[in-house]
Coordinates of C-alpha atoms in Angstrom, one line a residue:
X4 CA -15.7 -19.1 -5.6
X5 CA -18.5 -21.3 -6.8
X6 CA -19.2 -24.5 -4.9
X7 CA -17.8 -27.8 -6.4
X8 CA -20.3 -29.8 -8.4
X9 CA -20.9 -33.5 -7.9
X10 CA -18.9 -34.3 -11.0
X11 CA -15.7 -32.6 -9.6
X12 CA -12.8 -34.9 -9.1
X13 CA -12.1 -34.7 -5.3
X14 CA -8.4 -35.2 -6.0
X15 CA -8.2 -32.2 -8.3
X16 CA -6.3 -29.2 -6.9
X17 CA -8.4 -26.4 -5.3
X18 CA -8.7 -23.1 -7.2
X19 CA -6.8 -20.2 -5.7
X20 CA -9.0 -17.7 -3.9
X21 CA -8.1 -14.8 -6.2
X22 CA -9.3 -16.6 -9.4
X23 CA -12.1 -14.5 -10.9
X24 CA -15.5 -16.0 -11.4
X25 CA -15.3 -15.2 -15.1
X26 CA -11.8 -16.1 -16.4
X27 CA -11.9 -14.8 -20.0
X28 CA -12.9 -11.7 -21.8
X29 CA -12.1 -8.0 -21.6
X30 CA -12.3 -6.1 -18.3
X31 CA -15.3 -4.0 -19.5
X32 CA -17.5 -7.1 -20.0
X33 CA -16.2 -8.9 -16.9
X34 CA -17.0 -5.9 -14.6
X35 CA -20.5 -5.9 -16.1
X36 CA -20.8 -9.7 -15.8
X37 CA -21.5 -10.0 -19.6
X38 CA -20.5 -12.8 -22.0
X39 CA -17.5 -11.5 -24.0
X40 CA -16.8 -12.8 -27.5
X41 CA -13.1 -12.0 -26.8
X42 CA -12.5 -10.3 -30.2
X43 CA -9.2 -8.5 -30.1
X44 CA -8.2 -5.8 -29.8
X45 CA -11.9 -4.8 -29.4
X46 CA -14.7 -7.2 -28.6
X47 CA -18.0 -6.9 -30.3
X48 CA -19.9 -5.6 -27.2
X49 CA -17.4 -2.8 -26.6
X50 CA -17.3 -1.9 -30.3
X51 CA -21.1 -1.6 -30.5
X52 CA -21.3 0.5 -27.4
X53 CA -18.3 2.6 -28.2
X54 CA -16.6 1.6 -24.9
X55 CA -12.9 1.2 -24.2
X56 CA -12.0 -2.5 -24.4
X57 CA -9.0 -3.6 -22.2
X58 CA -7.9 -7.2 -21.8
X59 CA -6.3 -8.6 -18.7
X60 CA -2.6 -9.1 -18.8
X61 CA -1.7 -12.7 -18.5
X62 CA 1.5 -13.7 -16.6
X63 CA 4.4 -14.5 -18.8
X64 CA 5.4 -18.2 -19.0
X65 CA 8.8 -18.6 -17.3
X66 CA 11.2 -21.5 -17.5
X67 CA 10.7 -24.2 -14.9
X68 CA 12.6 -23.5 -11.7
X69 CA 12.5 -19.7 -12.2
X70 CA 9.2 -18.5 -10.9
X71 CA 8.8 -14.8 -10.8
X72 CA 6.6 -12.7 -8.5
X73 CA 4.4 -11.9 -11.5
X74 CA 3.8 -15.6 -12.3
X75 CA 2.4 -16.1 -8.8
X76 CA -0.1 -13.2 -9.0
X77 CA -3.5 -12.9 -10.6
X78 CA -3.7 -11.0 -13.9
X79 CA -5.3 -8.0 -12.2
X80 CA -2.8 -7.8 -9.4
X81 CA -0.3 -5.4 -11.0
X82 CA -3.0 -3.1 -12.3
X83 CA -4.7 -3.0 -8.8
X84 CA -1.3 -2.3 -7.1
X85 CA -0.5 0.4 -9.7
X86 CA -3.8 2.1 -9.2
X87 CA -3.4 2.0 -5.4
X88 CA 0.1 3.5 -5.7
X89 CA -1.1 6.2 -8.1
X90 CA -4.0 7.2 -5.8
X91 CA -2.3 7.0 -2.5
X92 CA 1.2 8.2 -3.4
X93 CA 1.4 9.9 -6.8
X94 CA -1.6 12.1 -6.2
X95 CA -0.6 13.1 -2.7
X96 CA 0.9 16.6 -2.1
X97 CA 4.7 16.7 -2.3
X98 CA 6.8 18.3 0.4
X99 CA 6.1 22.0 0.6
X100 CA 2.7 21.5 -1.0
X101 CA -0.8 22.2 0.4
X102 CA -1.6 20.0 3.4
X103 CA -5.0 18.9 1.9
X104 CA -4.9 15.7 -0.1
X105 CA -6.1 16.0 -3.7
X106 CA -8.7 13.5 -4.8
X107 CA -8.4 12.0 -8.3
X108 CA -11.5 14.0 -9.4
X109 CA -9.9 17.3 -8.1
X110 CA -6.6 16.3 -9.7
X111 CA -8.1 15.9 -13.2
X112 CA -10.0 19.2 -12.9
X113 CA -6.7 21.0 -12.8
X114 CA -6.1 20.2 -16.5
X115 CA -7.9 20.9 -19.7
X116 CA -9.3 17.7 -21.2
X117 CA -6.9 18.0 -24.2
X118 CA -3.7 18.8 -22.3
X119 CA -3.0 16.2 -19.6
X120 CA -0.5 13.8 -21.0
X121 CA -1.0 11.3 -18.2
X122 CA -4.5 10.4 -19.2
X123 CA -4.3 6.6 -19.4
X124 CA -6.5 4.5 -21.8
X125 CA -4.3 1.4 -21.8
X126 CA -3.7 -0.8 -18.8
X127 CA -0.3 -2.0 -19.9
X128 CA 0.9 1.6 -20.4
X129 CA -0.6 2.7 -17.1
X130 CA 1.1 -0.1 -15.1
X131 CA 4.4 0.5 -16.9
X132 CA 4.4 4.2 -16.1
X133 CA 3.4 3.8 -12.5
X134 CA 6.1 1.2 -11.9
X135 CA 8.6 3.6 -13.4
X136 CA 7.4 6.4 -11.1
X137 CA 7.7 4.0 -8.1
X138 CA 11.3 3.2 -9.1
X139 CA 12.1 6.9 -9.5
X140 CA 10.5 7.7 -6.1
X141 CA 12.6 5.0 -4.4
X142 CA 15.8 6.1 -6.0
X143 CA 15.1 9.7 -5.3
X144 CA 14.4 9.0 -1.6
X145 CA 17.7 7.0 -1.3
X146 CA 19.8 9.4 -3.4
X147 CA 20.5 6.7 -6.0
X148 CA 20.6 6.9 -9.8
X149 CA 17.6 5.4 -11.4
X150 CA 19.4 2.7 -13.4
X151 CA 18.8 -1.1 -13.6
X152 CA 21.0 -3.0 -11.3
X153 CA 22.0 0.0 -9.3
X154 CA 20.3 -1.4 -6.2
X155 CA 19.6 -5.1 -6.0
X156 CA 16.6 -4.5 -3.6
X157 CA 14.5 -3.2 -6.4
X158 CA 15.6 -5.5 -9.2
X159 CA 12.2 -7.1 -9.1
X160 CA 10.6 -3.8 -10.0
X161 CA 12.9 -3.3 -12.9
X162 CA 11.9 -6.8 -14.2
X163 CA 8.2 -5.9 -13.9
X164 CA 8.8 -2.6 -15.6
X165 CA 10.5 -4.1 -18.7
X166 CA 7.8 -6.9 -18.7
X167 CA 5.0 -4.3 -18.9
X168 CA 6.9 -2.2 -21.4
X169 CA 6.9 -5.2 -23.7
X170 CA 3.2 -5.6 -23.1
X171 CA 2.6 -2.0 -23.9
X172 CA 4.5 -2.3 -27.2
X173 CA 2.4 -5.4 -28.1
X174 CA -0.8 -3.6 -27.2
X175 CA 0.3 -0.6 -29.4
X176 CA 1.0 -2.9 -32.3
X177 CA -2.5 -4.5 -32.0
X178 CA -4.1 -1.0 -31.9
X179 CA -2.3 0.1 -35.0
X180 CA -3.2 -3.1 -36.8
X181 CA -6.9 -2.7 -35.8
X182 CA -7.1 0.9 -37.2
X183 CA -7.6 2.7 -33.9
X184 CA -7.8 6.5 -34.3
X185 CA -4.6 8.5 -34.8
X186 CA -5.0 10.3 -31.5
X187 CA -5.2 7.0 -29.5
X188 CA -2.2 5.4 -31.2
X189 CA 0.0 8.5 -31.0
X190 CA -0.6 8.8 -27.2
X191 CA 0.3 5.1 -26.7
X192 CA 3.6 5.9 -28.4
X193 CA 4.0 8.9 -26.1
X194 CA 3.5 6.5 -23.1
X195 CA 6.6 4.7 -24.3
X196 CA 8.5 7.8 -25.3
X197 CA 8.1 9.2 -21.8
X198 CA 10.2 6.2 -20.7
X199 CA 12.4 5.6 -23.7
X200 CA 12.8 8.4 -26.2
X201 CA 12.8 6.7 -29.6
X202 CA 10.9 9.0 -32.0
X203 CA 11.1 7.4 -35.4
X204 CA 8.0 5.2 -35.1
X205 CA 5.9 8.2 -33.9
X206 CA 7.1 10.4 -36.8
X207 CA 6.5 7.7 -39.3
X208 CA 2.9 7.3 -38.0
X209 CA 2.3 11.0 -38.2
X210 CA 3.3 11.0 -41.9
X211 CA 1.2 7.9 -42.5
X212 CA -1.9 9.6 -41.1
X213 CA -1.4 12.5 -43.5
X214 CA 0.9 15.0 -41.7
X215 CA 0.7 17.4 -38.8
X216 CA -2.4 19.3 -39.8
X217 CA -4.4 16.1 -40.5
X218 CA -3.4 14.6 -37.1
X219 CA -4.3 17.7 -35.2
X220 CA -7.7 17.9 -36.8
X221 CA -8.4 14.2 -36.2
X222 CA -9.5 14.7 -32.6
X223 CA -10.4 17.5 -30.2
X224 CA -10.7 15.9 -26.8
X225 CA -8.0 15.1 -26.0
X226 CA -6.2 16.8 -28.9
X227 CA -3.1 15.0 -30.3
X228 CA -1.2 18.2 -30.2
X229 CA 0.3 17.6 -26.7
X230 CA 1.6 14.2 -27.9
X231 CA 3.1 16.0 -30.9
X232 CA 4.7 18.7 -28.7
X233 CA 6.1 16.1 -26.3
X234 CA 7.8 14.1 -29.1
X235 CA 9.0 17.1 -31.1
X236 CA 10.6 18.9 -28.1
X237 CA 12.4 15.8 -26.9
X238 CA 13.4 14.6 -30.4
X239 CA 14.7 18.0 -31.7
X240 CA 16.7 18.7 -28.5
X241 CA 18.0 15.1 -28.8
X242 CA 19.3 16.1 -32.3
X243 CA 21.4 18.9 -30.8
X244 CA 23.2 16.4 -28.5
X245 CA 24.6 14.2 -31.3
X246 CA 26.9 14.2 -34.3
X247 CA 25.7 15.4 -37.6
X248 CA 25.9 11.9 -39.1
X249 CA 23.7 10.4 -36.3
X250 CA 20.5 12.4 -36.3
X251 CA 16.8 11.7 -36.2
X252 CA 16.5 12.7 -39.8
X253 CA 12.8 12.0 -39.9
X254 CA 12.3 15.5 -38.4
X255 CA 13.6 17.0 -41.7
X256 CA 10.3 15.9 -43.3
X257 CA 8.5 18.6 -41.3
X258 CA 8.4 22.2 -42.2
X259 CA 9.5 24.9 -39.8
X260 CA 5.9 26.3 -39.8
X261 CA 4.6 22.9 -38.6
X262 CA 7.3 22.7 -35.9
X263 CA 6.5 26.2 -34.7
X264 CA 2.8 25.5 -34.6
X265 CA 3.3 22.4 -32.4
X266 CA 5.9 24.0 -30.1
X267 CA 4.0 27.3 -29.5
X268 CA 0.8 25.6 -28.5
X269 CA 1.4 26.0 -24.8
X270 CA 4.1 26.6 -22.2
X271 CA 6.3 23.5 -21.5
X272 CA 7.9 23.5 -18.1
X273 CA 10.7 21.1 -18.8
X274 CA 11.8 23.4 -21.6
X275 CA 10.7 27.0 -20.8
X276 CA 12.3 28.3 -24.0
X277 CA 10.7 31.2 -26.1
X278 CA 9.3 29.9 -29.4
X279 CA 11.6 32.2 -31.4
X280 CA 14.7 30.8 -29.7
X281 CA 13.4 27.2 -30.0
X282 CA 13.2 27.7 -33.7
X283 CA 16.7 29.1 -33.7
X284 CA 17.8 25.8 -32.0
X285 CA 16.2 23.8 -34.8
X286 CA 17.7 26.0 -37.5
X287 CA 21.2 25.8 -36.0
X288 CA 21.0 22.0 -35.9
X289 CA 19.9 21.8 -39.5
X290 CA 22.7 24.2 -40.4
X291 CA 25.2 21.9 -38.7
X292 CA 24.0 19.0 -40.9
X293 CA 24.0 21.0 -44.1
X294 CA 27.5 22.3 -43.4
X295 CA 28.8 18.7 -43.2
X296 CA 27.2 17.9 -46.6
X297 CA 27.5 21.1 -48.6
X298 CA 30.6 22.6 -47.0
X299 CA 30.8 25.3 -44.4
X300 CA 31.9 27.9 -46.9
X301 CA 28.6 27.7 -49.0
X302 CA 27.3 31.3 -49.4
X303 CA 23.7 30.1 -48.7
X304 CA 24.8 28.7 -45.4
X305 CA 26.7 31.9 -44.5
X306 CA 23.5 33.9 -45.2
X307 CA 21.4 31.5 -43.2
X308 CA 23.7 31.7 -40.2
X309 CA 23.6 35.5 -40.3
X310 CA 19.8 35.5 -40.3
X311 CA 19.6 33.1 -37.3
X312 CA 22.2 35.2 -35.4
X313 CA 20.3 38.4 -36.1
X314 CA 17.1 36.8 -34.8
X315 CA 18.8 35.7 -31.5
X316 CA 20.7 39.0 -31.1
X317 CA 17.4 41.0 -31.5
X318 CA 15.5 38.9 -29.0
X319 CA 14.9 40.9 -25.8
X320 CA 14.1 38.6 -22.9
X321 CA 12.1 41.2 -20.9
X322 CA 9.8 41.6 -23.9
X323 CA 9.1 37.9 -24.4
X324 CA 5.5 37.3 -25.6
X325 CA 3.8 34.2 -27.0
X326 CA 0.5 33.4 -28.7
X327 CA -0.5 31.7 -25.3
X328 CA -0.5 33.5 -21.9
X329 CA 2.8 33.1 -20.2
X330 CA 2.6 31.7 -16.6
X331 CA 2.8 34.0 -13.7
X332 CA 6.3 33.0 -12.7
X333 CA 8.8 35.4 -11.0
X334 CA 11.6 33.8 -13.0
X335 CA 10.0 33.7 -16.4
X336 CA 12.3 36.4 -17.9
X337 CA 15.3 34.7 -16.2
X338 CA 14.4 31.6 -18.2
X339 CA 14.3 33.7 -21.4
X340 CA 17.8 35.1 -20.6
X341 CA 19.1 31.6 -19.9
X342 CA 17.9 30.3 -23.2
X343 CA 19.1 33.3 -25.2
X344 CA 22.6 32.7 -23.8
X345 CA 22.3 28.9 -24.3
X346 CA 21.4 29.3 -28.0
X347 CA 24.3 31.6 -28.5
X348 CA 26.7 29.1 -26.9
X349 CA 25.2 26.2 -28.8
X350 CA 26.0 28.0 -32.1
X351 CA 29.5 29.0 -31.0
X352 CA 30.4 25.5 -29.8
X353 CA 28.6 23.3 -32.5
X354 CA 28.9 25.3 -35.7
X355 CA 32.0 25.5 -37.9
X356 CA 34.1 28.7 -37.1
X357 CA 33.0 30.7 -40.1
X358 CA 29.3 29.9 -39.5
X359 CA 29.7 30.7 -35.8
X360 CA 31.2 34.1 -36.6
X361 CA 27.9 36.0 -36.9
X362 CA 27.0 35.0 -33.3
X363 CA 30.1 36.8 -32.0
X364 CA 28.8 40.2 -33.3
X365 CA 28.2 42.1 -30.1
X366 CA 31.2 40.9 -28.1
X367 CA 33.6 41.1 -31.0
X368 CA 33.1 44.8 -31.2
X369 CA 34.3 45.3 -27.7
X370 CA 37.1 42.7 -27.8
X371 CA 35.4 40.3 -25.4
X372 CA 35.4 36.5 -25.8
X373 CA 31.8 35.6 -26.8
X374 CA 32.0 32.1 -25.3
X375 CA 33.1 33.4 -21.9
X376 CA 30.6 36.2 -22.0
X377 CA 27.6 34.0 -22.7
X378 CA 28.9 31.3 -20.3
X379 CA 28.9 33.9 -17.5
X380 CA 25.4 35.0 -18.4
X381 CA 24.2 31.4 -18.4
X382 CA 25.8 30.6 -15.1
X383 CA 24.2 33.6 -13.5
X384 CA 20.8 32.8 -15.0
X385 CA 20.8 29.2 -13.8
X386 CA 21.9 30.3 -10.3
X387 CA 18.9 32.7 -10.1
X388 CA 16.6 30.0 -11.5
X389 CA 17.8 27.5 -8.9
X390 CA 16.8 29.8 -6.1
X391 CA 13.1 29.0 -6.4
X392 CA 11.4 25.6 -6.1
X393 CA 11.3 23.7 -9.4
X394 CA 13.4 26.5 -10.9
X395 CA 15.9 23.9 -12.2
X396 CA 13.1 21.8 -13.8
X397 CA 13.7 23.3 -17.3
X398 CA 17.5 23.8 -17.1
X399 CA 18.7 20.4 -18.3
X400 CA 19.5 21.4 -21.9
X401 CA 21.1 24.7 -20.8
X402 CA 23.3 22.7 -18.4
X403 CA 24.2 20.3 -21.2
X404 CA 25.4 23.3 -23.3
X405 CA 27.1 24.9 -20.3
X406 CA 29.0 21.7 -19.6
X407 CA 30.7 21.8 -23.0
X408 CA 31.4 25.5 -22.7
X409 CA 33.3 24.7 -19.4
X410 CA 35.9 22.5 -21.2
X411 CA 38.5 24.9 -19.8
X412 CA 36.6 26.0 -16.8
X413 CA 37.7 25.9 -13.2
X414 CA 37.1 22.8 -11.2
X415 CA 34.8 24.8 -8.9
X416 CA 32.7 25.8 -11.9
X417 CA 32.5 22.2 -13.2
X418 CA 31.5 20.9 -9.8
X419 CA 28.8 23.5 -9.6
X420 CA 27.2 22.2 -12.8
X421 CA 27.3 18.6 -11.4
X422 CA 25.7 19.8 -8.2
X423 CA 22.9 21.4 -10.1
X424 CA 22.4 18.2 -12.1
X425 CA 22.3 16.2 -8.9
X426 CA 19.7 18.5 -7.5
X427 CA 17.7 18.1 -10.7
X428 CA 17.6 14.4 -10.2
X429 CA 15.5 14.9 -7.0
X430 CA 12.8 16.8 -8.8
X431 CA 9.5 15.0 -9.6
X432 CA 9.8 16.0 -13.3
X433 CA 13.3 14.7 -13.8
X434 CA 13.9 12.2 -16.5
X435 CA 17.2 10.6 -17.8
X436 CA 18.9 13.9 -18.8
X437 CA 20.6 14.8 -15.4
X438 CA 21.8 11.2 -14.9
X439 CA 23.2 11.0 -18.4
X440 CA 25.0 14.4 -18.1
X441 CA 26.6 13.5 -14.8
X442 CA 28.2 10.6 -16.6
X443 CA 29.2 12.4 -19.8
X444 CA 30.5 15.7 -18.6
X445 CA 33.3 14.5 -16.2
X446 CA 34.6 12.2 -18.9
X447 CA 34.6 15.0 -21.4
X448 CA 36.4 17.4 -19.1
X449 CA 39.0 14.9 -18.2
X450 CA 39.7 14.2 -21.9
X451 CA 41.1 17.6 -22.5
X452 CA 39.1 18.0 -25.7
X453 CA 36.9 21.0 -26.5
X454 CA 34.6 20.0 -29.5
X455 CA 30.9 19.7 -29.3
X456 CA 30.9 16.2 -30.8
X457 CA 33.8 15.2 -28.5
X458 CA 31.2 15.3 -25.7
X459 CA 28.1 14.3 -27.6
X460 CA 29.6 11.6 -29.8
X461 CA 26.2 9.9 -30.3
X462 CA 22.5 10.8 -29.8
X463 CA 21.7 11.5 -26.1
X464 CA 18.3 12.4 -24.6
X465 CA 19.0 15.5 -22.5
X466 CA 15.8 17.5 -22.8
X467 CA 14.7 16.8 -19.2

């Protein structure tokens, strides 16, 4: 702190020790001790040098008499604490991992430059996501659901989290208004989608930028395709868990070839579904919507249902191949069997009876009940997947489908699904899916109903 001048009022309050020497300007200029013209969202010096320009986050003004923790801290405090937590906790080996601590440099070397979704270029987004991780870690360690108000001891963290979410949204709007590159803005939306899955703004921006092909070609390092994959997977699976009149219809503007191109870019651990089966999921969902508008007896829809069913029937899990190299995972073909059975069940449960008929082909010939057959296959597959560490990481959507298929299941079978979901909540990769399903499924089972939309009566995010 600079010494007071002779003109200072001796009665004036002393500056707090944490007050920075330079109080205004972006972080980039301040760390270089340069005069900043404070142009937003990018100052002139950063714009000329092609540098990232981040502004400090000012504490929000609170009503008198209600001082929050944030209001008593310097602008940089939350970022410094988030960075400390990320380096000392998030990057440390988890239980069962290697004993050697991984440095940030070593951590980043594990990923291709264009694939690591946690690359942070926005301080508000970074702080928001670290606070969310901190909350999830606390809830996981104390066997609590990660919900606001569930434990008063961490209510202050939830307040900070929502505060920084608002700042991240404000920063995103500034970036879009300033004409930042498509790749940058799309990843900032992904930062928010990783916390709250609302896809419409993202999809509208993709269309505004000229479509999937234009967006993919707009940058190479990092490529926007991982952001596209993240949103398309979560959004399209979200559409499966919702009624036909409540869909993210913006996905209808994208051709199946574009969706396949995005999905088949790389293996996605939270949904280890073969590309051919993922496209069948998309097609079944679209078939549900068309049946509600055109009528389930339409010859075109009957033909489409037959083609989808033939594709799923002909898929052999042990022969699963992709355009990318599949990971060396002992359960990789178990995942393929799980998703084949899950797609069959989704069609049987969610489609009108006449459109679901082609999916009963194999079992109908032997007099077996198709739903019970695929339900048993799915239960056996999830049980095998759960036997290995992180095996349940990609089982959230299969369990969502299995839950509906167990509308007449034994209490022991239903409890087993809830136990798997509870185990999933303890995984590092878990999101809101297991928590949501543990609420929805017991209510559905107790209702005595059996329809798909009796369980998923509105859009629910159950991808992970």
